Short mmCIF file of C-alpha atoms and ligand atoms in Angstrom, two decimals:
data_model
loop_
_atom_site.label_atom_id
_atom_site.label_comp_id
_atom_site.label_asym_id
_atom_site.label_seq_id
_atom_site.Cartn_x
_atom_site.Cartn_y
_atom_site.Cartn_z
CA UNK A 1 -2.78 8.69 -25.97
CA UNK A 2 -0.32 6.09 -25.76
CA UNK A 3 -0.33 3.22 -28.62
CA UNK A 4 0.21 0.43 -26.27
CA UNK A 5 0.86 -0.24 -22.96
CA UNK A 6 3.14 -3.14 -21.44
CA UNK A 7 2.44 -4.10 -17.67
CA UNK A 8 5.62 -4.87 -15.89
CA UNK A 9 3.88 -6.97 -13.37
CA UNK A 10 1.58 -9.95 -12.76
CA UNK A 11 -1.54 -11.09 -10.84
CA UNK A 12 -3.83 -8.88 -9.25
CA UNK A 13 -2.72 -5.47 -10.18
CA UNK A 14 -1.82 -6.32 -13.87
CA UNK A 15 -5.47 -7.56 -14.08
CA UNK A 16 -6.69 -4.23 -12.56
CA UNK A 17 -4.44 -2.10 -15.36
CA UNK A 18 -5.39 -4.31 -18.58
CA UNK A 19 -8.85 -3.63 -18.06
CA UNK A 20 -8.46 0.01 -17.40
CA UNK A 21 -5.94 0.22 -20.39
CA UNK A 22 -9.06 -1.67 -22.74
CA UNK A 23 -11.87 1.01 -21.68
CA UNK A 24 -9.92 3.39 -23.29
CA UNK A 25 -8.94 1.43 -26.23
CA UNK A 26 -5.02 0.76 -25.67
CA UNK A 27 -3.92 -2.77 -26.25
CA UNK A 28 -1.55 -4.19 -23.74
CA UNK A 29 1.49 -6.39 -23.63
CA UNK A 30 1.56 -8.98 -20.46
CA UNK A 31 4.77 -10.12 -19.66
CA UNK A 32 5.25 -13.25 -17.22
CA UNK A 33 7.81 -15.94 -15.93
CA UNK A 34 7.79 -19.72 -16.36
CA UNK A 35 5.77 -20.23 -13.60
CA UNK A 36 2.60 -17.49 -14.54
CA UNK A 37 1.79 -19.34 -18.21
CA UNK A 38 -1.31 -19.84 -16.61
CA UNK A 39 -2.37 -16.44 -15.05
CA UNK A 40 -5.53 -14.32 -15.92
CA UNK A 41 -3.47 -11.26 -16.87
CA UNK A 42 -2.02 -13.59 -19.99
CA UNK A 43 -5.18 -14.50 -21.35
CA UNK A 44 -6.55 -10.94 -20.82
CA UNK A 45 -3.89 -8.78 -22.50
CA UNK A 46 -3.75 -8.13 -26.41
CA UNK A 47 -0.35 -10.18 -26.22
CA UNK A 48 1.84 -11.66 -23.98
CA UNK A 49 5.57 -12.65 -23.44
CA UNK A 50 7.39 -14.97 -21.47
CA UNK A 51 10.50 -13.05 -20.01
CA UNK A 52 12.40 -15.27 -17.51
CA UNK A 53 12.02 -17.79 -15.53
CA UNK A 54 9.94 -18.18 -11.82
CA UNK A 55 12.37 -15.96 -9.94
CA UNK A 56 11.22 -12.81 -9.91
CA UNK A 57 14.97 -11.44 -10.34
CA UNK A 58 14.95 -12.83 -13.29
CA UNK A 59 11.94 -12.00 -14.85
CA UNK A 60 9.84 -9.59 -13.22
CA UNK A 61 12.77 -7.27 -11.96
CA UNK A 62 14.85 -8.48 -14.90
CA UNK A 63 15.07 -4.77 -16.64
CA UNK A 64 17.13 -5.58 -19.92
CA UNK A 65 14.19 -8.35 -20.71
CA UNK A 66 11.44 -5.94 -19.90
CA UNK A 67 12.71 -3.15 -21.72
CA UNK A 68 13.50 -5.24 -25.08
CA UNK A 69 10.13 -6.58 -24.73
CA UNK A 70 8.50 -3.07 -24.86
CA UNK A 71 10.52 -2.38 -27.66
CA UNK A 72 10.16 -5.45 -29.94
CA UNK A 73 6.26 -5.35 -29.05
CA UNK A 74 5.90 -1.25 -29.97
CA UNK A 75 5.25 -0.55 -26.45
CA UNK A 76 5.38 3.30 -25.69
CA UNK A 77 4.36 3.40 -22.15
CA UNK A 78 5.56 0.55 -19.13
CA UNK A 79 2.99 0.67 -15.98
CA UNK A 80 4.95 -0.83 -12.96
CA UNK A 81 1.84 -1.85 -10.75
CA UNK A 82 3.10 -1.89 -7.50
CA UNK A 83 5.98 -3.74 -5.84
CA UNK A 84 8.42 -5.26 -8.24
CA UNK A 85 9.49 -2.01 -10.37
CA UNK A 86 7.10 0.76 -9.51
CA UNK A 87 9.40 2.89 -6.75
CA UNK A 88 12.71 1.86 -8.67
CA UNK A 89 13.95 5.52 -10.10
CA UNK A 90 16.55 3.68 -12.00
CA UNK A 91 13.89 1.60 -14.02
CA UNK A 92 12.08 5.04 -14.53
CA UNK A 93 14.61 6.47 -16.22
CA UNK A 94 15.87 3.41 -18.51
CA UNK A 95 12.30 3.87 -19.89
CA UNK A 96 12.23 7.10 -20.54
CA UNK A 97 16.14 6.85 -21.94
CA UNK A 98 14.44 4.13 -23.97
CA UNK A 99 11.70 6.85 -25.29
CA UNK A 100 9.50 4.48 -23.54
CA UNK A 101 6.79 6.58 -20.84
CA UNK A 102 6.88 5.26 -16.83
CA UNK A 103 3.73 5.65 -15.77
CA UNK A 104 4.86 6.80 -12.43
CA UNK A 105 6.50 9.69 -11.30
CA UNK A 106 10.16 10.78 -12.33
CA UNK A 107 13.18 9.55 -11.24
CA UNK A 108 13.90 12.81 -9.48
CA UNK A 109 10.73 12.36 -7.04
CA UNK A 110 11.07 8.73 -6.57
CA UNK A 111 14.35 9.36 -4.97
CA UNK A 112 13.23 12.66 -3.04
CA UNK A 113 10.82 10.63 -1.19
CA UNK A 114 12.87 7.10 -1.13
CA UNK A 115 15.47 8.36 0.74
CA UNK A 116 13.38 8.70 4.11
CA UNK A 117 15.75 11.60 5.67
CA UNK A 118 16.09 13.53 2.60
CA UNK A 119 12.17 13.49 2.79
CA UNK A 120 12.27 14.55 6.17
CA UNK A 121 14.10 17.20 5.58
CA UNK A 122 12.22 18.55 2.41
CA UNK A 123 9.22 18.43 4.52
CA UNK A 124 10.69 20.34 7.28
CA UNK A 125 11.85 23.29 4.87
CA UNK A 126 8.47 23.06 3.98
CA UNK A 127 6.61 23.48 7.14
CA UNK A 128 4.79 20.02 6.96
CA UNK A 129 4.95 18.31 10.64
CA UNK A 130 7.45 15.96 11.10
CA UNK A 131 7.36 13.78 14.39
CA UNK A 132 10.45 15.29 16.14
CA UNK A 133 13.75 13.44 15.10
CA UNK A 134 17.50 13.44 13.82
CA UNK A 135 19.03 13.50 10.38
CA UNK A 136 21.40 11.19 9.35
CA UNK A 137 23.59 9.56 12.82
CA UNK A 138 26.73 9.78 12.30
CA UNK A 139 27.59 10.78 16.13
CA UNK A 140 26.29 8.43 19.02
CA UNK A 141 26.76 11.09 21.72
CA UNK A 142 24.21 13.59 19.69
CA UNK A 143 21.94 10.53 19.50
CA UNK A 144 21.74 10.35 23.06
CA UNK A 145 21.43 13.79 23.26
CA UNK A 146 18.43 13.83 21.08
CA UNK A 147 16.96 10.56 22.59
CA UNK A 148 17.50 12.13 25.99
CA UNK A 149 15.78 15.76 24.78
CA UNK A 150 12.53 13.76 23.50
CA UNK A 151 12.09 10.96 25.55
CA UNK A 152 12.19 7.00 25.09
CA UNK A 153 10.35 5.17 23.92
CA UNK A 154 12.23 6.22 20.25
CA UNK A 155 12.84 4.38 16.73
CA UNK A 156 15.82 3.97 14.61
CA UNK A 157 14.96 3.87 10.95
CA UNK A 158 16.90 2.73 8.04
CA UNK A 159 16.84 5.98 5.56
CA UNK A 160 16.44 3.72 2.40
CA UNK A 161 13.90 1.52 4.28
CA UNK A 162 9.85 2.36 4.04
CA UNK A 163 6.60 0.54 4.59
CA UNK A 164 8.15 -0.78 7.92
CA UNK A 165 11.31 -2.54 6.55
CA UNK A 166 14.61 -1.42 8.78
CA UNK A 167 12.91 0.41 12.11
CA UNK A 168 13.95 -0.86 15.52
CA UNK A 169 11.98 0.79 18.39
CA UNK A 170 14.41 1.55 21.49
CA UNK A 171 13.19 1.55 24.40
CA UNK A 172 16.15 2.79 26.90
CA UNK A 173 19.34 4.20 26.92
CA UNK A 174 21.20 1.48 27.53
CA UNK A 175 20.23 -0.42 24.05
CA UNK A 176 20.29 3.01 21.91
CA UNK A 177 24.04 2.13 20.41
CA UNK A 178 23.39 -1.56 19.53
CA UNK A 179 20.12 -0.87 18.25
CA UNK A 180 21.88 1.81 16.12
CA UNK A 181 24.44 -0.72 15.03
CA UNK A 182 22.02 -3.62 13.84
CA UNK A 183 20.07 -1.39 12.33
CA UNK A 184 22.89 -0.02 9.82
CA UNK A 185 24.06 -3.44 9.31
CA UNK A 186 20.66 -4.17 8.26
CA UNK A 187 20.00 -1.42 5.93
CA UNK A 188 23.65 -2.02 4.05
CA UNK A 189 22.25 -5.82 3.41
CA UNK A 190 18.82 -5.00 2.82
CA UNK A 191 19.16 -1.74 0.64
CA UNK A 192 22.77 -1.12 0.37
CA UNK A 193 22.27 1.80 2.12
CA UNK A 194 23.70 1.94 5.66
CA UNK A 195 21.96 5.49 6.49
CA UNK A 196 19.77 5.88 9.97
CA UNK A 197 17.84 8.36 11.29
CA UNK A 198 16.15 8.83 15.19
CA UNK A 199 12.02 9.42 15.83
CA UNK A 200 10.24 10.28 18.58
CA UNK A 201 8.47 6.80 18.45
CA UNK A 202 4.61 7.39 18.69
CA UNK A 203 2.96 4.78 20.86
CA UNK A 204 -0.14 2.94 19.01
CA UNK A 205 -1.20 5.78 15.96
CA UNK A 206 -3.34 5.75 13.31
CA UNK A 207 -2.38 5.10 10.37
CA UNK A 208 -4.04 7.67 8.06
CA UNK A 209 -3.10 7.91 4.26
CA UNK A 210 -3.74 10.40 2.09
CA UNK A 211 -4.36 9.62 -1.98
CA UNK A 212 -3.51 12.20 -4.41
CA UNK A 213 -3.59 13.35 -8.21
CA UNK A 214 -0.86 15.23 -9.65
CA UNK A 215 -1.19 16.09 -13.15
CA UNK A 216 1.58 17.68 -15.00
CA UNK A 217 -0.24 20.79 -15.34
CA UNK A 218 0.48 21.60 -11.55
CA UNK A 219 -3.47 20.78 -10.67
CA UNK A 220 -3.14 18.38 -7.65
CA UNK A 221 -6.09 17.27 -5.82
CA UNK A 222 -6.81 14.45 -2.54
CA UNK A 223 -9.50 11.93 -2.89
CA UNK A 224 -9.78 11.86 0.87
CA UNK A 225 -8.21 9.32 3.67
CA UNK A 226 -7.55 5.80 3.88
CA UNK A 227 -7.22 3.97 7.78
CA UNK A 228 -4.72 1.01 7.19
CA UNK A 229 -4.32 0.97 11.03
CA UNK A 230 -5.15 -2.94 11.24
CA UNK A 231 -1.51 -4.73 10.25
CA UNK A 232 0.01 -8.03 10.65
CA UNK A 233 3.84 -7.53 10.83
CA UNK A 234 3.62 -4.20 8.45
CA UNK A 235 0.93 -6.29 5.84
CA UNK A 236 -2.05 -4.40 5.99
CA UNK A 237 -5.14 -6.52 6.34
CA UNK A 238 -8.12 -4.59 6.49
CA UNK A 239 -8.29 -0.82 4.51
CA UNK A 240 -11.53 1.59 5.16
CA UNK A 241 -12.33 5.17 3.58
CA UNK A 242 -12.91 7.22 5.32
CA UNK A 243 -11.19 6.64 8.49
CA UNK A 244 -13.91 6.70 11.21
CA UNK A 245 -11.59 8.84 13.32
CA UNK A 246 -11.14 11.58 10.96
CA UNK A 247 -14.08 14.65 10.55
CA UNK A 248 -14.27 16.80 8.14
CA UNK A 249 -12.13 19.55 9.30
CA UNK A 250 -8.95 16.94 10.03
CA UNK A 251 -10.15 15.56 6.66
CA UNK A 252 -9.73 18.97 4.84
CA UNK A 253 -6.16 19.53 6.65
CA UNK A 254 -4.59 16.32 5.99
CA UNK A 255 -5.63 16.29 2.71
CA UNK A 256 -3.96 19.94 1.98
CA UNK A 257 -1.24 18.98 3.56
CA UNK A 258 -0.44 15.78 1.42
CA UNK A 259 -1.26 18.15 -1.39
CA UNK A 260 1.61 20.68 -0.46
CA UNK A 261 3.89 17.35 0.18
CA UNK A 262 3.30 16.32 -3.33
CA UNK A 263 4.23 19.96 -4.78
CA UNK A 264 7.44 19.67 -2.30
CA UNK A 265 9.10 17.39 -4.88
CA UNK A 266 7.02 18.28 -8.06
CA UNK A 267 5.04 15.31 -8.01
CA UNK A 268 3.24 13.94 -11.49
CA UNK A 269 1.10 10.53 -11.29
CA UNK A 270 -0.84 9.32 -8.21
CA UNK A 271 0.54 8.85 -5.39
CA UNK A 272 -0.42 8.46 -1.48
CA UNK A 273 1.15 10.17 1.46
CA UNK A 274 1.34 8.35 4.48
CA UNK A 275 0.48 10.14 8.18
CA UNK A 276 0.84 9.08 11.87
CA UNK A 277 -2.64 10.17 13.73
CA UNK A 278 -2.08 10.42 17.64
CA UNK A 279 -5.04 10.59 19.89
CA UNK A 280 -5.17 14.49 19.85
CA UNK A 281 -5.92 14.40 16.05
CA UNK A 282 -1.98 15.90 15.73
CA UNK A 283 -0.45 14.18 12.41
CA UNK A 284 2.80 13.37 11.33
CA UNK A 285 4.46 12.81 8.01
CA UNK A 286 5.85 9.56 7.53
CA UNK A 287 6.26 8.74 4.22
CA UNK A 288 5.14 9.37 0.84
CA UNK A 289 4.70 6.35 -2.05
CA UNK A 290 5.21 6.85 -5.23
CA UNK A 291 3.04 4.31 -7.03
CA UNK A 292 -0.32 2.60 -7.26
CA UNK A 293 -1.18 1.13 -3.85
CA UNK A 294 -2.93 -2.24 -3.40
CA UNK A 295 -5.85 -0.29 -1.42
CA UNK A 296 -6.67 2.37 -4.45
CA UNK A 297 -10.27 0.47 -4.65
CA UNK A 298 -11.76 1.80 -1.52
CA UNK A 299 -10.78 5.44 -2.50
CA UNK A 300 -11.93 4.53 -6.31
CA UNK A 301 -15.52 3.18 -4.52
CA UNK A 302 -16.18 6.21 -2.27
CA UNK A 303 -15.18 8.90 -4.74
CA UNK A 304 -16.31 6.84 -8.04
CA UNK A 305 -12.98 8.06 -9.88
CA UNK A 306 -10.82 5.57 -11.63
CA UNK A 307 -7.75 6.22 -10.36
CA UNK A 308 -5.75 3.55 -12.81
CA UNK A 309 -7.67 5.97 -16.08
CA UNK A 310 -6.34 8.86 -14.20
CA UNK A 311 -2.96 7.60 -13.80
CA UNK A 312 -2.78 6.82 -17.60
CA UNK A 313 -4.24 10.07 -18.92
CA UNK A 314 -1.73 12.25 -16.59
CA UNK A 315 0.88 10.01 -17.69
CA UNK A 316 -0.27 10.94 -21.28
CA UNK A 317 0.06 14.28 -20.51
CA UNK A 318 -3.92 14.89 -20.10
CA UNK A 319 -5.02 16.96 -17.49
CA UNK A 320 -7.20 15.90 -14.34
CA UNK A 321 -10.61 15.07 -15.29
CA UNK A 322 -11.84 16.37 -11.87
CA UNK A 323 -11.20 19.62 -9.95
CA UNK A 324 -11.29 19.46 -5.99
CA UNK A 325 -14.52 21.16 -5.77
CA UNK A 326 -15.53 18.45 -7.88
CA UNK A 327 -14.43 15.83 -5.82
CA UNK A 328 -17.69 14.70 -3.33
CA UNK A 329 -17.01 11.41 -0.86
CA UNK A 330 -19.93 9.45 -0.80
CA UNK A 331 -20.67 6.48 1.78
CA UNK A 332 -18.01 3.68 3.60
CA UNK A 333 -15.74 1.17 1.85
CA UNK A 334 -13.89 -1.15 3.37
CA UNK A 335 -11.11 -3.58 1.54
CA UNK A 336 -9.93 -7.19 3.01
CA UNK A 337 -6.90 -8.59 1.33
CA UNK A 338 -7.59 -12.55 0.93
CA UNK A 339 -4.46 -14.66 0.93
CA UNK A 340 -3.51 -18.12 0.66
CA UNK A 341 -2.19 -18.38 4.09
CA UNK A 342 -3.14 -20.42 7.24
CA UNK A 343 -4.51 -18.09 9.59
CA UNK A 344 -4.46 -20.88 12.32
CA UNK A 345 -0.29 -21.56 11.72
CA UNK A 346 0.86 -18.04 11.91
CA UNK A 347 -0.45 -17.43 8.59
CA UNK A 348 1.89 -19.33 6.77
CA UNK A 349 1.37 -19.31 2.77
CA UNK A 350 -0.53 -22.54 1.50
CA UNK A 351 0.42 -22.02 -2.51
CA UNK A 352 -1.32 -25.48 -4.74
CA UNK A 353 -4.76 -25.36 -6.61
CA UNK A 354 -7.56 -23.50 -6.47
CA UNK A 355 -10.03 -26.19 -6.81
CA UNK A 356 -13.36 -24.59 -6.18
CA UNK A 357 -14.12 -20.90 -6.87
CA UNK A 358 -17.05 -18.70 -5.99
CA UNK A 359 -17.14 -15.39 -5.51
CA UNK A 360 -19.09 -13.01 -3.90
CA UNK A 361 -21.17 -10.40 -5.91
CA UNK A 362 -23.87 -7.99 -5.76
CA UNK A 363 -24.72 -4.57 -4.86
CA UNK A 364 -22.02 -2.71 -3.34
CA UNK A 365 -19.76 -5.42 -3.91
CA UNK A 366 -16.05 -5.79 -5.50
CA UNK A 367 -13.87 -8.45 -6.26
CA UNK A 368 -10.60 -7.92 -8.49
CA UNK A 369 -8.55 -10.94 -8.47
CA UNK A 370 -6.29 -12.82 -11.09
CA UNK A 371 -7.82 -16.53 -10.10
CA UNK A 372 -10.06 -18.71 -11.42
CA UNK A 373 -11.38 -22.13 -10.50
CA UNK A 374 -8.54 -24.79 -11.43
CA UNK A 375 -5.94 -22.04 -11.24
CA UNK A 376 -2.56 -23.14 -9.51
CA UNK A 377 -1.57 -20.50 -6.88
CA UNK A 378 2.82 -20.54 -7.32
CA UNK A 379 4.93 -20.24 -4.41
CA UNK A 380 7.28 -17.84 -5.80
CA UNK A 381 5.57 -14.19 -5.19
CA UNK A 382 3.03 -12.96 -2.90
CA UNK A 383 0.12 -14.57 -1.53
CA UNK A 384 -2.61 -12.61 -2.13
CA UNK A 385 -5.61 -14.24 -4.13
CA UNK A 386 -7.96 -11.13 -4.27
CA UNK A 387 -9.12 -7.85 -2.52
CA UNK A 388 -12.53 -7.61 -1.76
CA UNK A 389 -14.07 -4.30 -1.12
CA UNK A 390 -17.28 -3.72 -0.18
CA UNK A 391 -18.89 -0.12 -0.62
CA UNK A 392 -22.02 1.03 1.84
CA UNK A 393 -23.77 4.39 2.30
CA UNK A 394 -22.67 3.84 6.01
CA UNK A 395 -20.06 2.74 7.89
CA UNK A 396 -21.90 -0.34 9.39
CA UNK A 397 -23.65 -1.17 6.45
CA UNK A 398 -20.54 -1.75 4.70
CA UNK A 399 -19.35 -3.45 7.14
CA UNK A 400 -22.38 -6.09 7.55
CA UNK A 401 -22.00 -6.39 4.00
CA UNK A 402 -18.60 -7.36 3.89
CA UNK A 403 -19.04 -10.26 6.39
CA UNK A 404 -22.81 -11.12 4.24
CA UNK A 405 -19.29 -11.09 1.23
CA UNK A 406 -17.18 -13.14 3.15
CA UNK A 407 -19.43 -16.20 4.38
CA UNK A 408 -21.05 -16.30 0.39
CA UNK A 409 -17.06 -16.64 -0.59
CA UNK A 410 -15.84 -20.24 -1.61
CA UNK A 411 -12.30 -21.13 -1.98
CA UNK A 412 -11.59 -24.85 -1.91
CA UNK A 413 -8.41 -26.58 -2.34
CA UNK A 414 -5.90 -23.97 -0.50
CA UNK A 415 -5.84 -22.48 3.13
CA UNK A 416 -7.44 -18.94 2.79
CA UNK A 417 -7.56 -16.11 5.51
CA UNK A 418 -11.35 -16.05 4.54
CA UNK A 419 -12.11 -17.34 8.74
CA UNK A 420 -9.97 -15.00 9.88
CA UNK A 421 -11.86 -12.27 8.24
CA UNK A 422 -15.16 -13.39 8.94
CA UNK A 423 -14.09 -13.74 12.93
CA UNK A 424 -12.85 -9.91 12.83
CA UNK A 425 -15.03 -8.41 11.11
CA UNK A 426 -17.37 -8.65 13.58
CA UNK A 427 -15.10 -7.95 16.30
CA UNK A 428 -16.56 -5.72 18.97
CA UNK A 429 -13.81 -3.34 18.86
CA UNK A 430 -13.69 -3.27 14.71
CA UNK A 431 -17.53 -2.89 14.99
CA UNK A 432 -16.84 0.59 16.99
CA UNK A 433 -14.25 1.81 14.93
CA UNK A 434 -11.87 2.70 17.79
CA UNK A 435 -8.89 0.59 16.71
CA UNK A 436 -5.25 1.98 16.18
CA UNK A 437 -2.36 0.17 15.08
CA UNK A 438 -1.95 -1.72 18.40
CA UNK A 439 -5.09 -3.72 16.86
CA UNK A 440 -4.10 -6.94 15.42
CA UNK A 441 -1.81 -7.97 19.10
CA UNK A 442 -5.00 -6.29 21.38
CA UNK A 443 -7.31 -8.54 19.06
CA UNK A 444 -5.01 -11.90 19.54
CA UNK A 445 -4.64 -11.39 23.36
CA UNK A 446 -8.31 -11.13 23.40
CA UNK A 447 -9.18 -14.02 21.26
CA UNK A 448 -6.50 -15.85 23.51
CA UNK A 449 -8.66 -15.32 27.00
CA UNK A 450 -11.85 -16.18 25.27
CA UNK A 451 -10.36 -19.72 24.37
CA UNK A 452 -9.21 -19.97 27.68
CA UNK A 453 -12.47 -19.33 28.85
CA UNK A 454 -14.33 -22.19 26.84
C1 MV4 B 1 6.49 5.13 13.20
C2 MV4 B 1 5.59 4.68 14.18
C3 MV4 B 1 5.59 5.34 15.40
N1 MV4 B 1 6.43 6.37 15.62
N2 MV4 B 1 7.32 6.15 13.48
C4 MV4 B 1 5.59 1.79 9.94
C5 MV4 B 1 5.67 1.85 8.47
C6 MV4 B 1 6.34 3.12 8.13
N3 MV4 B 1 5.72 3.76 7.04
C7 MV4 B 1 6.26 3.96 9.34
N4 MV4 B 1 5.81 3.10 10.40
C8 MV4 B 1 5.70 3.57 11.65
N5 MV4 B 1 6.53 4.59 11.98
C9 MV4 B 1 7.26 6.76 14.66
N6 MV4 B 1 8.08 7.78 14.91
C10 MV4 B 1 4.70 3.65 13.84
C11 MV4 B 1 4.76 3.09 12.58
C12 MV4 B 1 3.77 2.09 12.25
C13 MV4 B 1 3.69 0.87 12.94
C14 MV4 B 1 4.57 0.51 13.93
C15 MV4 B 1 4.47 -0.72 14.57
C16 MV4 B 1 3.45 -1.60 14.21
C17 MV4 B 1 2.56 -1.27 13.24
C18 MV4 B 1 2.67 -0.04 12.58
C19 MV4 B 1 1.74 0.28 11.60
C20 MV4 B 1 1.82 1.49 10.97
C21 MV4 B 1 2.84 2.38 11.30
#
């Protein structure tokens, strides 16, 4: 097992991998900026270092500072978290040039499934369904030909893009070949990549996602389905395992398919692959990621494996602790994300001091957070104070639960989207379960008409 374990990352998640990392007896090395002296995953690591100052460039993503830190501190193994480092195969390799373990997968299959039409493509030699769509444009006329084939509406996606950065749906003709243009401009500011590819665009799916376990043994396993279907402008809001539109059987055949995705590209470490559902229970591939996600904790609750343990033993070179047959679901969980933001001015963030803290416990009840009462929430990252998940043998139970959760929640001092929870979660159409990713803008416009009514 590794000696020690630095966490290239901060709040939330670096909280979640320290105390994995201390129930099996590694000591870990925080690492913050200028503006984090104060955070929980400081005080809770075996030793911390300051490595840059409040922009993230220069700390967080600052690799030379990272890397020397590992090294001065005795550091064999670097855990990314997610965000920040944890899809960058460049940073994977410097560690393991450095004799220092990613926990992640290799370079090799971060870039496989980074670059979205080489993905694609892999898949398609693979006989994993794809929603219908181009490689690489390089031609406008075979756009049109392919637009014209499948049918608008269809969506232009940056191939270096992911988790909804650099898509533009088109919806005629007439605005294919500016739509293509913008979109390549984009993608060469935002990723220095000016690659796009054409989809079929599929009109309000799910959004299913698979989690899997790759050891380096070749076992790989799926600890069932995720439903992120309920976004805000590609954030997801509200997670749930198991989706309530997916049965057993669709269960069974999404997760062997994400299973023969992950042995497409010789996958090692966890990792979730992401499917379209349509209303005919036909899925697509969309993407695979390579890390951690934020939303592990529903899967962890419904399946009671630790997914952060497993990610460190396979990194270690251990094998799975579980076999599928092994693996039983058990009961609902569902995960809201709590952010300082303003859900009544368009969510902006509200960063400033958490002045009064309570949180919500109990049975079936989880809370993992990096605040405290009196901590000072900084401007500079993400605004994301905690996730709370709450587990249930039922679907509705959890759900009752995690409003009982979200009214015994205090957080004075900033804005919260705490009301905006406790308003949707006991939304008639949430209640059913027959929500897709047109959600969030079918929930406003109804909200809307019922304050017009009043
Ligand atoms: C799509 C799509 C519909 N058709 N591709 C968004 C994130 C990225 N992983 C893939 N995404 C999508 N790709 C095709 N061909 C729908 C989404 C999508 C989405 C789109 C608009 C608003 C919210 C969404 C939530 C999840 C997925």
């Amino acid at each position: 097992m590794f000696k020690k374990v630095l966490i290239a990352n901060r709040g939330e998640v670096a909280v979640r991998v320290i105390r994995a990392c201390r129930e099996i007896g590694i000591p870990t090395v925080a690492v913050y900026s200028e503006a984090d002296a104060d955070s929980l995953h400081v005080s809770l690591a075996t030793e911390a270092y300051c490595i840059g100052p409040k922009e993230s460039s220069k700390s967080y993503l600052n690799i030379p500072a990272i890397i020397s830190t590992a090294l001065i501190s005795g550091a064999d193994a670097i855990h990314p978290g997610y965000g920040f480092m944890s899809e960058s195969a460049a940073f994977a390799e410097i560690c393991e040039q450095h004799g220092i373990k990613f926990i992640g997968p290799s370079g090799s299959a971060i870039r496989k499934m980074g670059d979205k039409a080489q993905a694609r493509a892999t898949m398609l030699s693979k006989d994993i369904p794809i929603t219908p769509g181009t490689g690489l444009i390089d031609n406008i006329n075979a756009a049109k030909k392919f637009c014209k084939k499948a049918g608008y509406p269809v969506i232009v996606k940056a191939t270096a893009g992911g988790g909804g950065k650099g898509m533009r749906i088109v919806n005629a003709e007439n605005e294919l070949e500016e739509n293509i243009v913008l979109c390549k401009t984009e993608a060469q500011k935002f990723f220095g990549n000016s690659g796009v590819y054409i989809e079929k665009y599929l009109v309000n799916p799910r959004h299913i996602e698979v989690q899997i376990l790759a050891d380096r043994h070749g076992n790989v396993v799926y600890l069932g389905e995720r439903d992120c279907s309920i976004q805000r402008r590609h954030q997801k809001l509200v997670e749930e395992a198991p989706s309530p539109a997916v049965n057993d059987k669709i269960r069974e055949k999404l997760g062997k398919t994400a299973v023969r995705v992950a042995k497409a590209v010789k996958y090692e470490g966890v990792g979730t692959v992401e499917f379209l559902l349509d209303k005919n229970n036909n899925f697509y591939f969309m993407e695979m990621n390579t890390r951690l996600q934020v939303e592990h904790g529903i899967t962890e609750l419904i399946s009671s494996i630790d997914i952060v343990r497993e990610q460190i033993n396979i990194a270690a070179g251990l094998p799975l602790s579980v076999s599928q047959r092994d693996i039983v679901l058990k009961g609902h969980a569902i995960e809201c994300r709590i952010n300082a933001e303003n859900p009544a001015k368009n969510f902006m963030p509200s960063a400033g001091v958490i002045n009064g803290y309570v949180a919500p416990g109990g049975f079936g009840v989880r809370v993992d957070s990096h605040v405290y009462s009196g901590y000072s929430i900084p401007p500079y990252y993400d605004s994301m104070i905690s996730k709370l998940m709450c587990w249930a043998p039922t679907r509705e139970e959890a759900r009752r639960r995690m409003y009982r959760a979200l009214k015994e929640y205090v957080i004075t001092g900033v804005e919260t989207t705490l009301p905006f929870y406790q308003d949707l979660i006991e939304d008639e159409v949430f209640i059913k379960g027959v929500f897709d990713t047109g959600f969030l803008e079918d929930y406003n416009r109804r909200k809307e008409e019922q304050n017009k009514d009043k």
